[in-house]
Amino acid sequence: MEALYLLIPIAVGVMVIVVVAFIYSVKSGQYDDLEGPAHRILMDDDDPRIPGRQVKQPEKKAAVNPSEEKNG
């Protein structure tokens, strides 16, 4: 029982150190996407799946009667 008085504060202290180290590594950019920019350069510029890209939708043509297409 006396060992728990020592082990629990040590475990909490180690946990705090690990959490602080993890937060520091996330904020410093350790987990940023390193392969994304290399693959993104190979993608087509008008691909709508690329974040931040807005693709212009083609304008819809007015409905044309099929018989008018053949004559004109």
PDB file of N, CA, C and O in Angstrom:
ATOM      1  N   MET A   1       0.814  -1.190   0.000  1.00  0.00           N
ATOM      2  CA  MET A   1       0.000   0.000   0.000  1.00  0.00           C
ATOM      3  C   MET A   1       0.861   1.259   0.000  1.00  0.00           C
ATOM      4  O   MET A   1       0.516   2.246  -0.628  1.00  0.00           O
ATOM      5  N   GLU A   2       1.983   1.173   0.694  1.00  0.00           N
ATOM      6  CA  GLU A   2       2.867   2.327   0.764  1.00  0.00           C
ATOM      7  C   GLU A   2       3.514   2.610  -0.587  1.00  0.00           C
ATOM      8  O   GLU A   2       3.869   3.751  -0.881  1.00  0.00           O
ATOM      9  N   ALA A   3       3.648   1.587  -1.411  1.00  0.00           N
ATOM     10  CA  ALA A   3       4.248   1.784  -2.739  1.00  0.00           C
ATOM     11  C   ALA A   3       3.328   2.605  -3.635  1.00  0.00           C
ATOM     12  O   ALA A   3       3.797   3.340  -4.503  1.00  0.00           O
ATOM     13  N   LEU A   4       2.021   2.491  -3.422  1.00  0.00           N
ATOM     14  CA  LEU A   4       1.084   3.266  -4.227  1.00  0.00           C
ATOM     15  C   LEU A   4       1.217   4.759  -3.968  1.00  0.00           C
ATOM     16  O   LEU A   4       0.995   5.571  -4.871  1.00  0.00           O
ATOM     17  N   TYR A   5       1.570   5.133  -2.764  1.00  0.00           N
ATOM     18  CA  TYR A   5       1.767   6.553  -2.450  1.00  0.00           C
ATOM     19  C   TYR A   5       2.903   7.140  -3.277  1.00  0.00           C
ATOM     20  O   TYR A   5       2.943   8.334  -3.513  1.00  0.00           O
ATOM     21  N   LEU A   6       3.824   6.316  -3.688  1.00  0.00           N
ATOM     22  CA  LEU A   6       4.941   6.773  -4.508  1.00  0.00           C
ATOM     23  C   LEU A   6       4.644   6.580  -5.999  1.00  0.00           C
ATOM     24  O   LEU A   6       4.948   7.455  -6.818  1.00  0.00           O
ATOM     25  N   LEU A   7       4.051   5.448  -6.365  1.00  0.00           N
ATOM     26  CA  LEU A   7       3.858   5.118  -7.781  1.00  0.00           C
ATOM     27  C   LEU A   7       2.783   5.965  -8.458  1.00  0.00           C
ATOM     28  O   LEU A   7       2.917   6.312  -9.635  1.00  0.00           O
ATOM     29  N   ILE A   8       1.701   6.294  -7.757  1.00  0.00           N
ATOM     30  CA  ILE A   8       0.621   7.074  -8.374  1.00  0.00           C
ATOM     31  C   ILE A   8       1.101   8.480  -8.743  1.00  0.00           C
ATOM     32  O   ILE A   8       0.882   8.918  -9.879  1.00  0.00           O
ATOM     33  N   PRO A   9       1.786   9.225  -7.877  1.00  0.00           N
ATOM     34  CA  PRO A   9       2.291  10.541  -8.309  1.00  0.00           C
ATOM     35  C   PRO A   9       3.319  10.444  -9.439  1.00  0.00           C
ATOM     36  O   PRO A   9       3.346  11.294 -10.331  1.00  0.00           O
ATOM     37  N   ILE A  10       4.143   9.408  -9.421  1.00  0.00           N
ATOM     38  CA  ILE A  10       5.110   9.229 -10.510  1.00  0.00           C
ATOM     39  C   ILE A  10       4.377   8.960 -11.821  1.00  0.00           C
ATOM     40  O   ILE A  10       4.726   9.520 -12.868  1.00  0.00           O
ATOM     41  N   ALA A  11       3.347   8.117 -11.794  1.00  0.00           N
ATOM     42  CA  ALA A  11       2.581   7.812 -13.003  1.00  0.00           C
ATOM     43  C   ALA A  11       1.871   9.056 -13.528  1.00  0.00           C
ATOM     44  O   ALA A  11       1.849   9.316 -14.742  1.00  0.00           O
ATOM     45  N   VAL A  12       1.293   9.845 -12.634  1.00  0.00           N
ATOM     46  CA  VAL A  12       0.626  11.081 -13.047  1.00  0.00           C
ATOM     47  C   VAL A  12       1.644  12.054 -13.626  1.00  0.00           C
ATOM     48  O   VAL A  12       1.404  12.714 -14.646  1.00  0.00           O
ATOM     49  N   GLY A  13       2.809  12.147 -13.028  1.00  0.00           N
ATOM     50  CA  GLY A  13       3.858  13.024 -13.532  1.00  0.00           C
ATOM     51  C   GLY A  13       4.334  12.607 -14.923  1.00  0.00           C
ATOM     52  O   GLY A  13       4.515  13.457 -15.813  1.00  0.00           O
ATOM     53  N   VAL A  14       4.515  11.330 -15.141  1.00  0.00           N
ATOM     54  CA  VAL A  14       4.921  10.828 -16.467  1.00  0.00           C
ATOM     55  C   VAL A  14       3.823  11.093 -17.486  1.00  0.00           C
ATOM     56  O   VAL A  14       4.102  11.487 -18.626  1.00  0.00           O
ATOM     57  N   MET A  15       2.570  10.917 -17.087  1.00  0.00           N
ATOM     58  CA  MET A  15       1.463  11.166 -17.998  1.00  0.00           C
ATOM     59  C   MET A  15       1.414  12.642 -18.397  1.00  0.00           C
ATOM     60  O   MET A  15       1.197  12.964 -19.573  1.00  0.00           O
ATOM     61  N   VAL A  16       1.631  13.535 -17.456  1.00  0.00           N
ATOM     62  CA  VAL A  16       1.636  14.965 -17.765  1.00  0.00           C
ATOM     63  C   VAL A  16       2.775  15.295 -18.720  1.00  0.00           C
ATOM     64  O   VAL A  16       2.594  16.054 -19.679  1.00  0.00           O
ATOM     65  N   ILE A  17       3.941  14.720 -18.517  1.00  0.00           N
ATOM     66  CA  ILE A  17       5.082  14.954 -19.409  1.00  0.00           C
ATOM     67  C   ILE A  17       4.770  14.463 -20.819  1.00  0.00           C
ATOM     68  O   ILE A  17       5.067  15.148 -21.809  1.00  0.00           O
ATOM     69  N   VAL A  18       4.151  13.301 -20.942  1.00  0.00           N
ATOM     70  CA  VAL A  18       3.811  12.753 -22.261  1.00  0.00           C
ATOM     71  C   VAL A  18       2.778  13.634 -22.961  1.00  0.00           C
ATOM     72  O   VAL A  18       2.898  13.914 -24.157  1.00  0.00           O
ATOM     73  N   VAL A  19       1.772  14.092 -22.232  1.00  0.00           N
ATOM     74  CA  VAL A  19       0.740  14.944 -22.836  1.00  0.00           C
ATOM     75  C   VAL A  19       1.342  16.270 -23.289  1.00  0.00           C
ATOM     76  O   VAL A  19       1.053  16.747 -24.396  1.00  0.00           O
ATOM     77  N   VAL A  20       2.198  16.861 -22.490  1.00  0.00           N
ATOM     78  CA  VAL A  20       2.846  18.122 -22.865  1.00  0.00           C
ATOM     79  C   VAL A  20       3.733  17.918 -24.087  1.00  0.00           C
ATOM     80  O   VAL A  20       3.744  18.737 -25.011  1.00  0.00           O
ATOM     81  N   ALA A  21       4.481  16.809 -24.134  1.00  0.00           N
ATOM     82  CA  ALA A  21       5.333  16.526 -25.285  1.00  0.00           C
ATOM     83  C   ALA A  21       4.492  16.318 -26.546  1.00  0.00           C
ATOM     84  O   ALA A  21       4.869  16.773 -27.640  1.00  0.00           O
ATOM     85  N   PHE A  22       3.352  15.649 -26.419  1.00  0.00           N
ATOM     86  CA  PHE A  22       2.483  15.435 -27.574  1.00  0.00           C
ATOM     87  C   PHE A  22       1.909  16.754 -28.075  1.00  0.00           C
ATOM     88  O   PHE A  22       1.896  17.023 -29.278  1.00  0.00           O
ATOM     89  N   ILE A  23       1.423  17.589 -27.175  1.00  0.00           N
ATOM     90  CA  ILE A  23       0.867  18.883 -27.575  1.00  0.00           C
ATOM     91  C   ILE A  23       1.939  19.738 -28.246  1.00  0.00           C
ATOM     92  O   ILE A  23       1.682  20.388 -29.259  1.00  0.00           O
ATOM     93  N   TYR A  24       3.153  19.736 -27.708  1.00  0.00           N
ATOM     94  CA  TYR A  24       4.247  20.497 -28.312  1.00  0.00           C
ATOM     95  C   TYR A  24       4.564  19.988 -29.722  1.00  0.00           C
ATOM     96  O   TYR A  24       4.769  20.770 -30.638  1.00  0.00           O
ATOM     97  N   SER A  25       4.584  18.673 -29.896  1.00  0.00           N
ATOM     98  CA  SER A  25       4.909  18.129 -31.215  1.00  0.00           C
ATOM     99  C   SER A  25       3.823  18.429 -32.242  1.00  0.00           C
ATOM    100  O   SER A  25       4.118  18.674 -33.408  1.00  0.00           O
ATOM    101  N   VAL A  26       2.561  18.451 -31.823  1.00  0.00           N
ATOM    102  CA  VAL A  26       1.470  18.783 -32.733  1.00  0.00           C
ATOM    103  C   VAL A  26       1.549  20.253 -33.143  1.00  0.00           C
ATOM    104  O   VAL A  26       1.434  20.599 -34.323  1.00  0.00           O
ATOM    105  N   LYS A  27       1.794  21.132 -32.180  1.00  0.00           N
ATOM    106  CA  LYS A  27       1.854  22.565 -32.476  1.00  0.00           C
ATOM    107  C   LYS A  27       3.087  22.940 -33.288  1.00  0.00           C
ATOM    108  O   LYS A  27       3.075  23.934 -34.002  1.00  0.00           O
ATOM    109  N   SER A  28       4.156  22.157 -33.187  1.00  0.00           N
ATOM    110  CA  SER A  28       5.375  22.479 -33.921  1.00  0.00           C
ATOM    111  C   SER A  28       5.364  21.902 -35.333  1.00  0.00           C
ATOM    112  O   SER A  28       6.309  22.117 -36.081  1.00  0.00           O
ATOM    113  N   GLY A  29       4.313  21.155 -35.706  1.00  0.00           N
ATOM    114  CA  GLY A  29       4.182  20.678 -37.077  1.00  0.00           C
ATOM    115  C   GLY A  29       4.745  19.300 -37.336  1.00  0.00           C
ATOM    116  O   GLY A  29       4.969  18.926 -38.492  1.00  0.00           O
ATOM    117  N   GLN A  30       4.975  18.520 -36.314  1.00  0.00           N
ATOM    118  CA  GLN A  30       5.535  17.187 -36.507  1.00  0.00           C
ATOM    119  C   GLN A  30       4.595  16.261 -37.279  1.00  0.00           C
ATOM    120  O   GLN A  30       5.046  15.369 -37.967  1.00  0.00           O
ATOM    121  N   TYR A  31       3.306  16.495 -37.171  1.00  0.00           N
ATOM    122  CA  TYR A  31       2.341  15.599 -37.802  1.00  0.00           C
ATOM    123  C   TYR A  31       1.704  16.219 -39.039  1.00  0.00           C
ATOM    124  O   TYR A  31       0.653  15.772 -39.478  1.00  0.00           O
ATOM    125  N   ASP A  32       2.325  17.236 -39.615  1.00  0.00           N
ATOM    126  CA  ASP A  32       1.804  17.828 -40.841  1.00  0.00           C
ATOM    127  C   ASP A  32       1.920  16.829 -41.982  1.00  0.00           C
ATOM    128  O   ASP A  32       2.761  15.929 -41.964  1.00  0.00           O
ATOM    129  N   ASP A  33       1.093  17.021 -42.975  1.00  0.00           N
ATOM    130  CA  ASP A  33       1.082  16.136 -44.134  1.00  0.00           C
ATOM    131  C   ASP A  33       2.280  16.456 -45.017  1.00  0.00           C
ATOM    132  O   ASP A  33       2.355  17.517 -45.631  1.00  0.00           O
ATOM    133  N   LEU A  34       3.235  15.540 -45.084  1.00  0.00           N
ATOM    134  CA  LEU A  34       4.438  15.764 -45.881  1.00  0.00           C
ATOM    135  C   LEU A  34       4.301  15.232 -47.304  1.00  0.00           C
ATOM    136  O   LEU A  34       4.987  15.685 -48.205  1.00  0.00           O
ATOM    137  N   GLU A  35       3.429  14.250 -47.519  1.00  0.00           N
ATOM    138  CA  GLU A  35       3.282  13.671 -48.842  1.00  0.00           C
ATOM    139  C   GLU A  35       2.214  14.370 -49.668  1.00  0.00           C
ATOM    140  O   GLU A  35       2.229  14.290 -50.886  1.00  0.00           O
ATOM    141  N   GLY A  36       1.279  15.046 -49.028  1.00  0.00           N
ATOM    142  CA  GLY A  36       0.179  15.703 -49.735  1.00  0.00           C
ATOM    143  C   GLY A  36       0.640  16.698 -50.781  1.00  0.00           C
ATOM    144  O   GLY A  36       0.198  16.628 -51.935  1.00  0.00           O
ATOM    145  N   PRO A  37       1.536  17.642 -50.466  1.00  0.00           N
ATOM    146  CA  PRO A  37       1.978  18.599 -51.479  1.00  0.00           C
ATOM    147  C   PRO A  37       2.684  17.924 -52.654  1.00  0.00           C
ATOM    148  O   PRO A  37       2.558  18.358 -53.792  1.00  0.00           O
ATOM    149  N   ALA A  38       3.407  16.846 -52.401  1.00  0.00           N
ATOM    150  CA  ALA A  38       4.090  16.147 -53.490  1.00  0.00           C
ATOM    151  C   ALA A  38       3.089  15.474 -54.427  1.00  0.00           C
ATOM    152  O   ALA A  38       3.289  15.450 -55.643  1.00  0.00           O
ATOM    153  N   HIS A  39       2.013  14.948 -53.888  1.00  0.00           N
ATOM    154  CA  HIS A  39       0.996  14.306 -54.728  1.00  0.00           C
ATOM    155  C   HIS A  39       0.069  15.343 -55.362  1.00  0.00           C
ATOM    156  O   HIS A  39      -0.431  15.137 -56.453  1.00  0.00           O
ATOM    157  N   ARG A  40      -0.168  16.451 -54.665  1.00  0.00           N
ATOM    158  CA  ARG A  40      -1.092  17.465 -55.157  1.00  0.00           C
ATOM    159  C   ARG A  40      -0.574  18.108 -56.451  1.00  0.00           C
ATOM    160  O   ARG A  40      -1.346  18.510 -57.301  1.00  0.00           O
ATOM    161  N   ILE A  41       0.744  18.205 -56.611  1.00  0.00           N
ATOM    162  CA  ILE A  41       1.289  18.823 -57.809  1.00  0.00           C
ATOM    163  C   ILE A  41       0.993  17.968 -59.047  1.00  0.00           C
ATOM    164  O   ILE A  41       0.940  18.474 -60.157  1.00  0.00           O
ATOM    165  N   LEU A  42       0.766  16.685 -58.832  1.00  0.00           N
ATOM    166  CA  LEU A  42       0.473  15.794 -59.946  1.00  0.00           C
ATOM    167  C   LEU A  42      -1.002  15.769 -60.315  1.00  0.00           C
ATOM    168  O   LEU A  42      -1.369  15.267 -61.374  1.00  0.00           O
ATOM    169  N   MET A  43      -1.858  16.314 -59.439  1.00  0.00           N
ATOM    170  CA  MET A  43      -3.294  16.301 -59.698  1.00  0.00           C
ATOM    171  C   MET A  43      -3.675  17.392 -60.690  1.00  0.00           C
ATOM    172  O   MET A  43      -2.975  18.384 -60.842  1.00  0.00           O
ATOM    173  N   ASP A  44      -4.806  17.194 -61.309  1.00  0.00           N
ATOM    174  CA  ASP A  44      -5.333  18.180 -62.236  1.00  0.00           C
ATOM    175  C   ASP A  44      -5.826  19.391 -61.453  1.00  0.00           C
ATOM    176  O   ASP A  44      -6.415  19.266 -60.390  1.00  0.00           O
ATOM    177  N   ASP A  45      -5.582  20.604 -61.983  1.00  0.00           N
ATOM    178  CA  ASP A  45      -5.931  21.824 -61.259  1.00  0.00           C
ATOM    179  C   ASP A  45      -7.431  22.005 -61.065  1.00  0.00           C
ATOM    180  O   ASP A  45      -7.849  22.648 -60.116  1.00  0.00           O
ATOM    181  N   ASP A  46      -8.237  21.479 -61.955  1.00  0.00           N
ATOM    182  CA  ASP A  46      -9.676  21.690 -61.816  1.00  0.00           C
ATOM    183  C   ASP A  46     -10.368  20.521 -61.122  1.00  0.00           C
ATOM    184  O   ASP A  46     -11.566  20.364 -61.235  1.00  0.00           O
ATOM    185  N   ASP A  47      -9.601  19.732 -60.404  1.00  0.00           N
ATOM    186  CA  ASP A  47     -10.181  18.619 -59.658  1.00  0.00           C
ATOM    187  C   ASP A  47     -10.939  19.170 -58.456  1.00  0.00           C
ATOM    188  O   ASP A  47     -10.350  19.827 -57.602  1.00  0.00           O
ATOM    189  N   PRO A  48     -12.241  18.931 -58.346  1.00  0.00           N
ATOM    190  CA  PRO A  48     -13.012  19.512 -57.236  1.00  0.00           C
ATOM    191  C   PRO A  48     -12.671  18.906 -55.881  1.00  0.00           C
ATOM    192  O   PRO A  48     -13.064  19.438 -54.864  1.00  0.00           O
ATOM    193  N   ARG A  49     -11.925  17.806 -55.840  1.00  0.00           N
ATOM    194  CA  ARG A  49     -11.598  17.190 -54.558  1.00  0.00           C
ATOM    195  C   ARG A  49     -10.463  17.911 -53.850  1.00  0.00           C
ATOM    196  O   ARG A  49     -10.227  17.691 -52.685  1.00  0.00           O
ATOM    197  N   ILE A  50      -9.734  18.781 -54.548  1.00  0.00           N
ATOM    198  CA  ILE A  50      -8.660  19.525 -53.915  1.00  0.00           C
ATOM    199  C   ILE A  50      -9.282  20.609 -53.046  1.00  0.00           C
ATOM    200  O   ILE A  50     -10.079  21.401 -53.523  1.00  0.00           O
ATOM    201  N   PRO A  51      -8.921  20.661 -51.766  1.00  0.00           N
ATOM    202  CA  PRO A  51      -9.507  21.687 -50.895  1.00  0.00           C
ATOM    203  C   PRO A  51      -9.155  23.089 -51.379  1.00  0.00           C
ATOM    204  O   PRO A  51      -8.041  23.353 -51.807  1.00  0.00           O
ATOM    205  N   GLY A  52     -10.122  23.966 -51.326  1.00  0.00           N
ATOM    206  CA  GLY A  52      -9.895  25.352 -51.707  1.00  0.00           C
ATOM    207  C   GLY A  52     -10.098  25.621 -53.184  1.00  0.00           C
ATOM    208  O   GLY A  52     -10.019  26.756 -53.626  1.00  0.00           O
ATOM    209  N   ARG A  53     -10.327  24.615 -53.964  1.00  0.00           N
ATOM    210  CA  ARG A  53     -10.540  24.806 -55.395  1.00  0.00           C
ATOM    211  C   ARG A  53     -12.026  24.851 -55.680  1.00  0.00           C
ATOM    212  O   ARG A  53     -12.780  24.002 -55.245  1.00  0.00           O
ATOM    213  N   GLN A  54     -12.444  25.858 -56.390  1.00  0.00           N
ATOM    214  CA  GLN A  54     -13.833  25.963 -56.809  1.00  0.00           C
ATOM    215  C   GLN A  54     -13.871  25.799 -58.322  1.00  0.00           C
ATOM    216  O   GLN A  54     -13.220  26.548 -59.042  1.00  0.00           O
ATOM    217  N   VAL A  55     -14.604  24.814 -58.788  1.00  0.00           N
ATOM    218  CA  VAL A  55     -14.706  24.554 -60.211  1.00  0.00           C
ATOM    219  C   VAL A  55     -15.944  25.254 -60.743  1.00  0.00           C
ATOM    220  O   VAL A  55     -17.029  25.154 -60.177  1.00  0.00           O
ATOM    221  N   LYS A  56     -15.762  26.001 -61.818  1.00  0.00           N
ATOM    222  CA  LYS A  56     -16.909  26.671 -62.426  1.00  0.00           C
ATOM    223  C   LYS A  56     -17.764  25.634 -63.127  1.00  0.00           C
ATOM    224  O   LYS A  56     -17.276  24.816 -63.905  1.00  0.00           O
ATOM    225  N   GLN A  57     -19.035  25.666 -62.829  1.00  0.00           N
ATOM    226  CA  GLN A  57     -19.962  24.749 -63.456  1.00  0.00           C
ATOM    227  C   GLN A  57     -20.297  25.270 -64.848  1.00  0.00           C
ATOM    228  O   GLN A  57     -20.518  26.467 -65.034  1.00  0.00           O
ATOM    229  N   PRO A  58     -20.319  24.390 -65.847  1.00  0.00           N
ATOM    230  CA  PRO A  58     -20.682  24.857 -67.187  1.00  0.00           C
ATOM    231  C   PRO A  58     -22.122  25.360 -67.197  1.00  0.00           C
ATOM    232  O   PRO A  58     -22.992  24.818 -66.524  1.00  0.00           O
ATOM    233  N   GLU A  59     -22.329  26.424 -67.966  1.00  0.00           N
ATOM    234  CA  GLU A  59     -23.673  26.993 -68.036  1.00  0.00           C
ATOM    235  C   GLU A  59     -24.579  26.050 -68.820  1.00  0.00           C
ATOM    236  O   GLU A  59     -24.180  25.457 -69.816  1.00  0.00           O
ATOM    237  N   LYS A  60     -25.790  25.939 -68.336  1.00  0.00           N
ATOM    238  CA  LYS A  60     -26.751  25.068 -69.005  1.00  0.00           C
ATOM    239  C   LYS A  60     -27.310  25.796 -70.222  1.00  0.00           C
ATOM    240  O   LYS A  60     -27.662  26.965 -70.154  1.00  0.00           O
ATOM    241  N   LYS A  61     -27.351  25.080 -71.312  1.00  0.00           N
ATOM    242  CA  LYS A  61     -27.923  25.654 -72.531  1.00  0.00           C
ATOM    243  C   LYS A  61     -29.440  25.582 -72.459  1.00  0.00           C
ATOM    244  O   LYS A  61     -30.006  24.720 -71.809  1.00  0.00           O
ATOM    245  N   ALA A  62     -30.078  26.506 -73.140  1.00  0.00           N
ATOM    246  CA  ALA A  62     -31.532  26.505 -73.182  1.00  0.00           C
ATOM    247  C   ALA A  62     -32.002  25.245 -73.910  1.00  0.00           C
ATOM    248  O   ALA A  62     -31.348  24.744 -74.823  1.00  0.00           O
ATOM    249  N   ALA A  63     -33.119  24.735 -73.480  1.00  0.00           N
ATOM    250  CA  ALA A  63     -33.669  23.543 -74.120  1.00  0.00           C
ATOM    251  C   ALA A  63     -34.006  23.846 -75.565  1.00  0.00           C
ATOM    252  O   ALA A  63     -34.679  24.836 -75.890  1.00  0.00           O
ATOM    253  N   VAL A  64     -33.495  23.013 -76.433  1.00  0.00           N
ATOM    254  CA  VAL A  64     -33.717  23.210 -77.870  1.00  0.00           C
ATOM    255  C   VAL A  64     -34.562  22.065 -78.393  1.00  0.00           C
ATOM    256  O   VAL A  64     -34.343  20.906 -78.034  1.00  0.00           O
ATOM    257  N   ASN A  65     -35.500  22.407 -79.200  1.00  0.00           N
ATOM    258  CA  ASN A  65     -36.348  21.411 -79.796  1.00  0.00           C
ATOM    259  C   ASN A  65     -35.490  20.617 -80.796  1.00  0.00           C
ATOM    260  O   ASN A  65     -34.802  21.186 -81.625  1.00  0.00           O
ATOM    261  N   PRO A  66     -35.525  19.272 -80.768  1.00  0.00           N
ATOM    262  CA  PRO A  66     -34.696  18.478 -81.671  1.00  0.00           C
ATOM    263  C   PRO A  66     -34.976  18.770 -83.165  1.00  0.00           C
ATOM    264  O   PRO A  66     -34.079  18.698 -83.998  1.00  0.00           O
ATOM    265  N   SER A  67     -36.185  19.145 -83.508  1.00  0.00           N
ATOM    266  CA  SER A  67     -36.474  19.418 -84.900  1.00  0.00           C
ATOM    267  C   SER A  67     -35.819  20.728 -85.339  1.00  0.00           C
ATOM    268  O   SER A  67     -35.447  20.886 -86.495  1.00  0.00           O
ATOM    269  N   GLU A  68     -35.614  21.654 -84.420  1.00  0.00           N
ATOM    270  CA  GLU A  68     -34.955  22.921 -84.754  1.00  0.00           C
ATOM    271  C   GLU A  68     -33.454  22.708 -84.982  1.00  0.00           C
ATOM    272  O   GLU A  68     -32.842  23.410 -85.771  1.00  0.00           O
ATOM    273  N   GLU A  69     -32.851  21.735 -84.292  1.00  0.00           N
ATOM    274  CA  GLU A  69     -31.434  21.464 -84.470  1.00  0.00           C
ATOM    275  C   GLU A  69     -31.154  20.970 -85.876  1.00  0.00           C
ATOM    276  O   GLU A  69     -30.155  21.318 -86.482  1.00  0.00           O
ATOM    277  N   LYS A  70     -32.018  20.135 -86.399  1.00  0.00           N
ATOM    278  CA  LYS A  70     -31.805  19.570 -87.720  1.00  0.00           C
ATOM    279  C   LYS A  70     -31.951  20.659 -88.803  1.00  0.00           C
ATOM    280  O   LYS A  70     -31.265  20.648 -89.800  1.00  0.00           O
ATOM    281  N   ASN A  71     -32.851  21.603 -88.598  1.00  0.00           N
ATOM    282  CA  ASN A  71     -33.085  22.648 -89.601  1.00  0.00           C
ATOM    283  C   ASN A  71     -32.041  23.757 -89.523  1.00  0.00           C
ATOM    284  O   ASN A  71     -31.758  24.393 -90.519  1.00  0.00           O
ATOM    285  N   GLY A  72     -31.508  24.029 -88.365  1.00  0.00           N
ATOM    286  CA  GLY A  72     -30.668  25.202 -88.200  1.00  0.00           C
ATOM    287  C   GLY A  72     -29.285  24.856 -87.979  1.00  0.00           C
ATOM    288  O   GLY A  72     -28.253  25.102 -88.171  1.00  0.00           O
TER     289      GLY A  72
END
